[in-house]
Structures are given as structure tokens and as C-alpha cells.
Short mmCIF file of C-alpha atoms and ligand atoms in Angstrom, two decimals:
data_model
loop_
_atom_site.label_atom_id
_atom_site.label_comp_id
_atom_site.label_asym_id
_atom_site.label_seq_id
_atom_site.Cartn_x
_atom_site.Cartn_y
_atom_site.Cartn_z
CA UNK A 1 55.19 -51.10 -16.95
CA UNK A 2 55.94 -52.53 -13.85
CA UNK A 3 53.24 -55.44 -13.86
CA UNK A 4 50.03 -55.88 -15.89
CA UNK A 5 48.04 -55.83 -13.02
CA UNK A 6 49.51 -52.68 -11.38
CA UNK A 7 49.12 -49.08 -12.45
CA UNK A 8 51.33 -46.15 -11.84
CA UNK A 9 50.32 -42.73 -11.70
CA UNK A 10 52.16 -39.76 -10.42
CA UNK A 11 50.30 -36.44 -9.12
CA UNK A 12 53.43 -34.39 -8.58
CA UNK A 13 55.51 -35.40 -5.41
CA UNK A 14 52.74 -38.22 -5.22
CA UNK A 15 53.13 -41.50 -6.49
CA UNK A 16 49.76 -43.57 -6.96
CA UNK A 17 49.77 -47.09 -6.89
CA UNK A 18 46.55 -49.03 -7.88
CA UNK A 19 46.03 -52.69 -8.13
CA UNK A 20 43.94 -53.58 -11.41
CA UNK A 21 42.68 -56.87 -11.45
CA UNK A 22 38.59 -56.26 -10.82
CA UNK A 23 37.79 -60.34 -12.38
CA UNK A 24 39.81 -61.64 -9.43
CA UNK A 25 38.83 -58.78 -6.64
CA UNK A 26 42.43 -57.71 -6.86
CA UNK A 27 44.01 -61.33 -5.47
CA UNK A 28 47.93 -61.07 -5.35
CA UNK A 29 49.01 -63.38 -8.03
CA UNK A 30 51.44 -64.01 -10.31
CA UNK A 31 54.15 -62.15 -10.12
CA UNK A 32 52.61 -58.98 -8.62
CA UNK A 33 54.19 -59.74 -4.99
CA UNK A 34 57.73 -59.61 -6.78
CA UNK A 35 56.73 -56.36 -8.75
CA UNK A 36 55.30 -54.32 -5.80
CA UNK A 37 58.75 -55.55 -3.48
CA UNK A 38 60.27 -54.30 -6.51
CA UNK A 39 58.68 -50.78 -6.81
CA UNK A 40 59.04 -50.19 -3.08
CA UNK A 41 62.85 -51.21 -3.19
CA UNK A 42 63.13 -48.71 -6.05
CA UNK A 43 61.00 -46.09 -5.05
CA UNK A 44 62.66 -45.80 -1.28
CA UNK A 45 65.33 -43.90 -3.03
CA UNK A 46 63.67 -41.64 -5.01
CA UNK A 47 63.91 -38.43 -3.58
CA UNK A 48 61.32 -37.13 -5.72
CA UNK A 49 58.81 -38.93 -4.65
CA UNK A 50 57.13 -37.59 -1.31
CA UNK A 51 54.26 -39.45 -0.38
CA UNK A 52 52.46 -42.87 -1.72
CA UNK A 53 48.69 -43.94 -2.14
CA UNK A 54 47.91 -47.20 -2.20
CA UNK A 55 44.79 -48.43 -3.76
CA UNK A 56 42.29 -50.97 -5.38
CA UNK A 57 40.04 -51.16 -8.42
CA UNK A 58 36.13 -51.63 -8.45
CA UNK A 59 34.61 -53.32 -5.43
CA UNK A 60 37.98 -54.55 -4.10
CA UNK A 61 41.20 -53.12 -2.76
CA UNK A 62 43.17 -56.38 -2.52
CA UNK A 63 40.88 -59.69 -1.65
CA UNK A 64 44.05 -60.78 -0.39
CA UNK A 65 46.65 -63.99 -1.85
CA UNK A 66 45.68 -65.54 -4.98
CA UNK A 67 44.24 -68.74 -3.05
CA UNK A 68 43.75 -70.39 -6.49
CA UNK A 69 47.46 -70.18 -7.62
CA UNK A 70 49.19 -71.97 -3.98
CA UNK A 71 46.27 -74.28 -3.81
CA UNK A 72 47.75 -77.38 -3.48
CA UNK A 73 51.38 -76.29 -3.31
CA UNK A 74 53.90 -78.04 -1.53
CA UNK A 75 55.60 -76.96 1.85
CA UNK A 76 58.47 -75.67 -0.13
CA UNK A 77 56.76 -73.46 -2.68
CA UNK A 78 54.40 -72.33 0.03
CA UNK A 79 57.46 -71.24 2.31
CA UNK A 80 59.32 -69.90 -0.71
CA UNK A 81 55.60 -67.55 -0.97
CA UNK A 82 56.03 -66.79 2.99
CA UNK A 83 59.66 -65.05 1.89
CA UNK A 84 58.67 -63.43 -0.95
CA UNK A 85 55.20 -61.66 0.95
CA UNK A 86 57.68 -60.94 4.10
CA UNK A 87 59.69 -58.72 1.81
CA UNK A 88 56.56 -56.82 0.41
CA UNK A 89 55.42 -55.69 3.80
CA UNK A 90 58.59 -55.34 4.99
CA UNK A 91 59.86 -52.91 2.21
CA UNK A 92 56.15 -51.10 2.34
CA UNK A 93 56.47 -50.61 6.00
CA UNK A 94 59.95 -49.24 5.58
CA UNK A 95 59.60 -46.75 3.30
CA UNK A 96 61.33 -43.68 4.20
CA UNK A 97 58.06 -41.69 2.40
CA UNK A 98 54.46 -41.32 3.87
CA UNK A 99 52.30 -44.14 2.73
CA UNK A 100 48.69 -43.89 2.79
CA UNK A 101 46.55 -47.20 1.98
CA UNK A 102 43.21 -45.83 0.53
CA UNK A 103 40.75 -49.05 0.62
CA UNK A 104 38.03 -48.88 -1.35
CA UNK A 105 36.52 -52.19 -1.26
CA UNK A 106 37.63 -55.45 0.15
CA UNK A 107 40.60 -55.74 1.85
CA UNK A 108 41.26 -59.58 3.02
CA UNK A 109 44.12 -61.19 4.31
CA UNK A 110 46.81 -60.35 2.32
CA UNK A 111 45.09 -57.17 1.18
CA UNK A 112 44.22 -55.95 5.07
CA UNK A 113 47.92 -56.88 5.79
CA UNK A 114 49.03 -54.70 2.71
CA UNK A 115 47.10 -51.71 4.27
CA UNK A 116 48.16 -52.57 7.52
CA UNK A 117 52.11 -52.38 6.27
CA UNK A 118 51.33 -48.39 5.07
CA UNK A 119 51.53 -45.47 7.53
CA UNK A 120 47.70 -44.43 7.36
CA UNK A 121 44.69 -46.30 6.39
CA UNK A 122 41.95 -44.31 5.13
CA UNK A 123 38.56 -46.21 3.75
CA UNK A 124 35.36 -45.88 2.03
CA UNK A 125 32.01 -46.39 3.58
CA UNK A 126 31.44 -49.20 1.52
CA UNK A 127 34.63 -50.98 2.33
CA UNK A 128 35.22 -54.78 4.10
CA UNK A 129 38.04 -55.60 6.25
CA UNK A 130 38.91 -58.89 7.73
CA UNK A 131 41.70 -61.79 8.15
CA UNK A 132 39.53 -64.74 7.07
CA UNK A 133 43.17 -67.25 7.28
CA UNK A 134 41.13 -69.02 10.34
CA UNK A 135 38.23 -70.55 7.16
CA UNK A 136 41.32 -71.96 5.11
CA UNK A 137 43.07 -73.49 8.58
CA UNK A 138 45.57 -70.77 8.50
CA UNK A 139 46.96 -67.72 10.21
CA UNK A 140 47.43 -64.50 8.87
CA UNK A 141 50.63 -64.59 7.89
CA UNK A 142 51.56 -61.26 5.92
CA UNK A 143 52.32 -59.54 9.51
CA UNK A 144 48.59 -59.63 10.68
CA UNK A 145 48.79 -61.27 13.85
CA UNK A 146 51.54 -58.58 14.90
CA UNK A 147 50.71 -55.41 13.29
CA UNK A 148 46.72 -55.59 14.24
CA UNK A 149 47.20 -55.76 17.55
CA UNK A 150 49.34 -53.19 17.30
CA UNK A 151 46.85 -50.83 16.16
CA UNK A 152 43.74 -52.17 17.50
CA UNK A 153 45.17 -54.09 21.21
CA UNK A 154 45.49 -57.79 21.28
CA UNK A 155 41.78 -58.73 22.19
CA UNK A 156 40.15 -56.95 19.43
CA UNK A 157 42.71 -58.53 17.25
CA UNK A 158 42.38 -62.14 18.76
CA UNK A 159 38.96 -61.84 17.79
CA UNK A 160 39.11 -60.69 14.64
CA UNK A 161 41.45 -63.08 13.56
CA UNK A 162 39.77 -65.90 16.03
CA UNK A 163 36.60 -65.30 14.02
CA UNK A 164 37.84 -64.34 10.21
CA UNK A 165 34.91 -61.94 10.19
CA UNK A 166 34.55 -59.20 7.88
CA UNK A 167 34.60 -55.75 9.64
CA UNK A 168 32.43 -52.90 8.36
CA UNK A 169 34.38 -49.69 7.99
CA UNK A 170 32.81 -47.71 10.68
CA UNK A 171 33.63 -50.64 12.84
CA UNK A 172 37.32 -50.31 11.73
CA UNK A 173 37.55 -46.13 12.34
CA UNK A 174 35.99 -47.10 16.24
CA UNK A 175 38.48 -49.97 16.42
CA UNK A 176 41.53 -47.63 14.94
CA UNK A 177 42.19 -49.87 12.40
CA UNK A 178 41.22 -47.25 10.06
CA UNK A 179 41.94 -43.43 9.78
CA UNK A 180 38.56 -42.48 8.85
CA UNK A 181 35.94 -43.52 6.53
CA UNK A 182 34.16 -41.50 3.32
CA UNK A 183 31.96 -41.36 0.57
CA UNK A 184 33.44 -43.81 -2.33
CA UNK A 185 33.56 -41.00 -4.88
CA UNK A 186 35.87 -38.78 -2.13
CA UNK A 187 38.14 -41.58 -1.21
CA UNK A 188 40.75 -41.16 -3.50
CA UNK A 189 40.69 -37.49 -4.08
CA UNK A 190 41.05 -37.62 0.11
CA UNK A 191 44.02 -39.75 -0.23
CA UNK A 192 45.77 -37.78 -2.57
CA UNK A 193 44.84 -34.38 -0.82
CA UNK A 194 46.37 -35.79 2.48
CA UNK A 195 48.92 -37.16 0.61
CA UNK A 196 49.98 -34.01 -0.82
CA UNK A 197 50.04 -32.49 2.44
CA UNK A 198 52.55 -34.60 4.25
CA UNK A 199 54.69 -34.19 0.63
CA UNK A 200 55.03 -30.72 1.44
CA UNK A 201 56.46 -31.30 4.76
CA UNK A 202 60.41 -31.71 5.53
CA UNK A 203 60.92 -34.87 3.47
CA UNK A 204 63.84 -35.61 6.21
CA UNK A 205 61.91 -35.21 9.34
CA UNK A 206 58.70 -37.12 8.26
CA UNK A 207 61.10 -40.23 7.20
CA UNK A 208 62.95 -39.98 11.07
CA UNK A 209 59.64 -39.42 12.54
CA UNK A 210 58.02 -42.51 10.97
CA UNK A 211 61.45 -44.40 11.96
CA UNK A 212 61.37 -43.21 15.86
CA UNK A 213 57.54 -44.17 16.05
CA UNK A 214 57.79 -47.52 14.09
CA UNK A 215 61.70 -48.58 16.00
CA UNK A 216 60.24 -46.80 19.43
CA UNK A 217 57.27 -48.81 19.46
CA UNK A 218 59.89 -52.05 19.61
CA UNK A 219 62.01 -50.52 22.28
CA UNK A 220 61.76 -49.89 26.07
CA UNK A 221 60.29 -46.66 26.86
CA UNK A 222 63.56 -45.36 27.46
CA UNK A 223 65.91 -46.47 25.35
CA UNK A 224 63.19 -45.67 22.81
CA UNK A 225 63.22 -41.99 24.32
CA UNK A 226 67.28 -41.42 24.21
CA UNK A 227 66.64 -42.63 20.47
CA UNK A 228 64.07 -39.88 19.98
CA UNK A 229 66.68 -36.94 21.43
CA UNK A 230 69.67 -38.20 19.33
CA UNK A 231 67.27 -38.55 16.05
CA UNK A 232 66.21 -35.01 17.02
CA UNK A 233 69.83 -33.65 17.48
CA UNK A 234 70.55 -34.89 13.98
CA UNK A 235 67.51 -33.27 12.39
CA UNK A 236 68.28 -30.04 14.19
CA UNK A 237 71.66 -29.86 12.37
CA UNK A 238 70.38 -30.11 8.47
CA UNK A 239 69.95 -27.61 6.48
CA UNK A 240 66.40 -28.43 6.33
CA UNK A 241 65.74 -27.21 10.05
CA UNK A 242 67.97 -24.66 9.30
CA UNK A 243 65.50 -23.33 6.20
CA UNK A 244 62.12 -24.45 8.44
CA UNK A 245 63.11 -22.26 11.29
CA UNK A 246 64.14 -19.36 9.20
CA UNK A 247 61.21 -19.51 7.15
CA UNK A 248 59.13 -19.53 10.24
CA UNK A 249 60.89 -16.59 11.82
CA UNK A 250 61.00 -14.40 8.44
CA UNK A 251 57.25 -15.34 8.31
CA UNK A 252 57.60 -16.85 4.86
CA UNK A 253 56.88 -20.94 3.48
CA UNK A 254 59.45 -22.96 3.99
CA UNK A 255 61.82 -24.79 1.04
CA UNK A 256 62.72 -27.56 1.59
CA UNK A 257 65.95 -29.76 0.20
CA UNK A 258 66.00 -32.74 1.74
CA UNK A 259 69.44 -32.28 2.96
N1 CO8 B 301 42.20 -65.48 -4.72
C1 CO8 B 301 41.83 -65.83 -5.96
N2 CO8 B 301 40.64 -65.46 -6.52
C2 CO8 B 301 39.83 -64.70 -5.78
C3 CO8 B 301 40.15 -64.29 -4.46
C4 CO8 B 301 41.42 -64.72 -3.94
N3 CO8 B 301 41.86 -64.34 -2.73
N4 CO8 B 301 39.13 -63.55 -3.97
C5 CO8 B 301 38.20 -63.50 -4.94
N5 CO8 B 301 38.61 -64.19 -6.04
C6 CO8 B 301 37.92 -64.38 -7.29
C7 CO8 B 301 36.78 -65.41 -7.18
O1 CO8 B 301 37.29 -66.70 -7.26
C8 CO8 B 301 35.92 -65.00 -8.35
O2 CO8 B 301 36.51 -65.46 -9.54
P1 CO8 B 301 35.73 -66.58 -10.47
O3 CO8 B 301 34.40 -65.95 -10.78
O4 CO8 B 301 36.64 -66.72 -11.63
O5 CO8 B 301 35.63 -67.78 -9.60
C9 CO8 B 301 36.04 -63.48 -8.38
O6 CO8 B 301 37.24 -63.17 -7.65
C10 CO8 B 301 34.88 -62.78 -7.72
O7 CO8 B 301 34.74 -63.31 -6.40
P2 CO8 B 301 33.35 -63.92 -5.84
O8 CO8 B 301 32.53 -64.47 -6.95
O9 CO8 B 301 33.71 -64.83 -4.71
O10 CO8 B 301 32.68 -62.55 -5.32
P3 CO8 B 301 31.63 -62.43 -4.10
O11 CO8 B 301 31.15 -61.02 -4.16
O12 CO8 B 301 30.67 -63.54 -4.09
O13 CO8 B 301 32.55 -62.59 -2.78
C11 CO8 B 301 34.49 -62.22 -1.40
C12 CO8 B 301 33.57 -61.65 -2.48
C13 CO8 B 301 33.72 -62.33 -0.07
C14 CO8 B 301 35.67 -61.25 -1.22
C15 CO8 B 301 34.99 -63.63 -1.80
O14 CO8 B 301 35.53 -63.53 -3.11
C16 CO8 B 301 36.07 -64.19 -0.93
O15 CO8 B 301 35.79 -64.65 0.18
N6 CO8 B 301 37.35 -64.20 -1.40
C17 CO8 B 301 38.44 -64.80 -0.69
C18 CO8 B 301 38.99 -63.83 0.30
C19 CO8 B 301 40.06 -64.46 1.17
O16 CO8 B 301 39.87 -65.46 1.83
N7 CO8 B 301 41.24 -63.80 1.18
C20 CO8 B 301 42.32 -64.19 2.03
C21 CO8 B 301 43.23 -65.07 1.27
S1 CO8 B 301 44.43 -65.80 2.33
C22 CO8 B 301 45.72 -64.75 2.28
O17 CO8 B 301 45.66 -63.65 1.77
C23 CO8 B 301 47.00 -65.21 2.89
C24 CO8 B 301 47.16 -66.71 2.89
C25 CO8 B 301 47.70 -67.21 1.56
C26 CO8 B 301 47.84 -68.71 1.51
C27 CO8 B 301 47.00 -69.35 0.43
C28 CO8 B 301 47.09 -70.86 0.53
C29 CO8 B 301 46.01 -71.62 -0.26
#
């Protein structure tokens, strides 16, 4: 078991990762940072696995750090915290596989953060999103006041985080912090549908195409553009272009290796 708290569940190619921990509203405590770092180091190399969903339990997805367990922790300890959530988001975000974050409740500073590190976010109706850090005299730390503003420009995230205000989830489909929004009873079976999708495409391709978008975004236009070419001129030469344009030509689905 890779944490009390956190349940594994595979559907296939799909791996299903669901925070249990409904008496706290999902916090991130004790020791559950460590064991999801831990399960996305390990899982990047699993071959096997395709895709990822990401999700909650009850009325929260993640209600974000366990505020009870670093109040009134030192500098140190809170910095050695800062290092250890860094590497969560960071190995999330890097994940050579499609990662889908399907929130189904609250999802509150370290929670919107963790939904903010996956690839797509999809929500239910019922769902809250905000970065409330600004209430405890804090800033979003988990990536928040980069990766918003990536997705939603920097005045809609200024005032989101300026504010701390929850966000309704049809206000986070019009902002595009969100992929969509559905029923509660559909969200998961969504998730895993979509999810299942992208696990069927060219495992190879999806992981470049996630790194040219994610690296590109960082880069000058382009040098970002040259990047895109050379990643392209790789692809083109495995044997998994090879099968997808001879499947498409012999009118037939393609197989694909991963090599
Ligand atoms: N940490 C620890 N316990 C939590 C958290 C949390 N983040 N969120 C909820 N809980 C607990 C409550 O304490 C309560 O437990 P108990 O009954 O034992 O006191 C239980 O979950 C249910 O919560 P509520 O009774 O508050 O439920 P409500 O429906 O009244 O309210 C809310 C729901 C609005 C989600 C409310 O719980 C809330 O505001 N939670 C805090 C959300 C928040 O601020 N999250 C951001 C945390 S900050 C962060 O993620 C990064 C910074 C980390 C640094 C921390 C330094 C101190």
C-alpha cells in the first residue's frame, strides 16, 4: 500500500489515484507528500501505465496542506515542507503519461496546485476552487502563482490569489482553469473514459507532445519552434510512426510499442 490515505486502482492502461481522507477534506499530511513524489517517481517508468486520474473522496478533492500539522513550525521545517511539495508537483507535472486531475469537491491551495501540476483538469458541478494562502499571510506556494497565470493570464490570477476566493466550477471552465464541468455521478467515469482515450494513443508521441508544449511554453517562439521540428524528426523515425502510418494507409488500428 503506498500510504493509508491513498488508494490505487488500475482500469487497464489507467492508473487511478484517489486521496482518502474525507474527516480532514483530503488535507496533505503526514507523509502523503513523500508517498505521492514517490508513486510519480515510480510510475514515470512504467511503460504499462498510459494515462493517470487524479482524484478526491466525498466533498473534497484535496483541501489543500495539512495547516494543522506545520502550524507553528519553525523556518526550517517549514522550508524543509517547501522542498518536499516542489518535488510532488514537479514529478506530477513531468510525467511522461497523460494526467488528468478529476476534482470532485474542494480543491484549495495545495489541492488546486495538485490539479494545476496534471495535464487536464476536469470538475464536477459541485466543485470549489481557490488559493486561499492570502487568509493565512501566505502565497501559494505549490507552483500557483506561476502555473495559474499560465492557464488563466496574470490578471485573473492576481485576483484570484489577491482575493483567496473560492471559484465556482463554471467560473473555472469560462476562466480555463478547468476542462469542463459535469454531473458528480459522471465525473469519474468521464475521467477514466478520456483517460482511456489518450492511453490508446502513441504512448511516445503524447509524452514528446506534452514535453514540446510544457518546455515551448518556457522558450522563445523560435527556439521553441526548431525544438518542435527536431522532436518531430525523432518521432518520425520510431517504429511507432512507422506502425501509425501503415496502419493508417492499410486502413486498419494502429499497434502501438512504444518504441
Ligand atoms: N488542513 C487540515 N485540516 C483541514 C484542512 C486543511 N487544509 N481543511 C479542512 N480540514 C479539516 C477541518 O479542520 C475539519 O476537521 P475537524 O472537524 O477535526 O476540525 C474537517 O477538515 C472538515 O472541515 P470544516 O469543518 O472546516 O468543513 P466546512 O465545510 O465548514 O469548510 C472548507 C470546508 C471551506 C474547505 C474549510 O475546511 C477550509 O477553509 N479549509 C482550509 C482550506 C485551506 O485554507 N487550504 C489551503 C491550505 S494552505 C496550503 O495548501 C499551502 C500552504 C501550506 C502552509 C501551511 C502553514 C500553516
Amino acid at each position: 500500500m503506498l500510504h493509508p490515505h491513498i488508494e490505487l486502482q488500475r482500469f487497464g492502461a489507467v492508473e487511478l489515484l484517489r486521496i482518502r481522507r474525507e474527516d480532514a477534506l483530503g488535507a496533505l499530511g503526514d507523509g502523503m507528500i513523500e508517498a505521492i513524489t514517490d508513486y510519480a517517481i515510480g510510475v514515470a517508468g512504467r511503460s504499462e501505465i498510459r494515462a493517470l486520474v487524479l482524484t478526491g473522496t466525498g466533498r473534497s478533492f484535496v483541501a489543500g496542506a495539512d495547516i494543522k500539522i506545520y502550524h507553528g513550525a519553525g523556518l526550517g521545517d517549514f522550508n524543509a515542507y517547501q522542498r518536499r511539495s516542489r518535488r510532488m508537483f514537479d514529478a506530477i507535472a513531468g510525467l511522461p503519461q497523460a494526467t488528468i486531475a478529476a476534482v470532485n469537491g474542494y480543491a484549495l491551495g495545495g489541492g488546486f496546485e495538485l490539479a494545476l501540476s496534471c495535464d487536464l483538469i476536469l470538475i464536477s458541478d459541485k466543485a470549489k476552487l481557490g488559493l486561499p494562502e492570502i487568509k493565512l499571510g501566505l502565497l501559494p506556494g505549490g507552483g500557483g502563482t506561476q502555473r495559474l497565470p499560465r492557464l488563466v493570464g496574470a490578471m485573473r490570477a492576481k485576483e484570484l490569489i489577491f482575493s483567496g476566493r473560492m471559484i465556482s466550477a463554471a467560473e473555472a471552465v469560462a476562466y480555463g482553469a478547468a476542462l469542463e464541468a459535469c454531473a458528480p455521478d459522471d465525473l469519474l467515469g468521464r475521467a477514466l473514459t478520456l483517460a482511456n482515450e489518450l492511453a490508446e494513443k502513441a504512448p511516445l508521441a503524447l509524452a514528446e507532445a506534452k514535453r514540446v508544449i510544457d518546455d515551448g511554453l518556457e522558450a522563445a517562439l523560435p527556439s521553441a519552434l526548431t525544438f518542435e521540428q527536431r522532436v518531430l524528426g525523432a518521432l518520425y523515425a520510431t517504429d511507432d510512426a512507422k506502425e501509425g502510418i501503415a496502419a493508417f494507409v492499410e486502413k486498419r488500428l494502429p499497434n502501438f510499442s512504444a518504441r
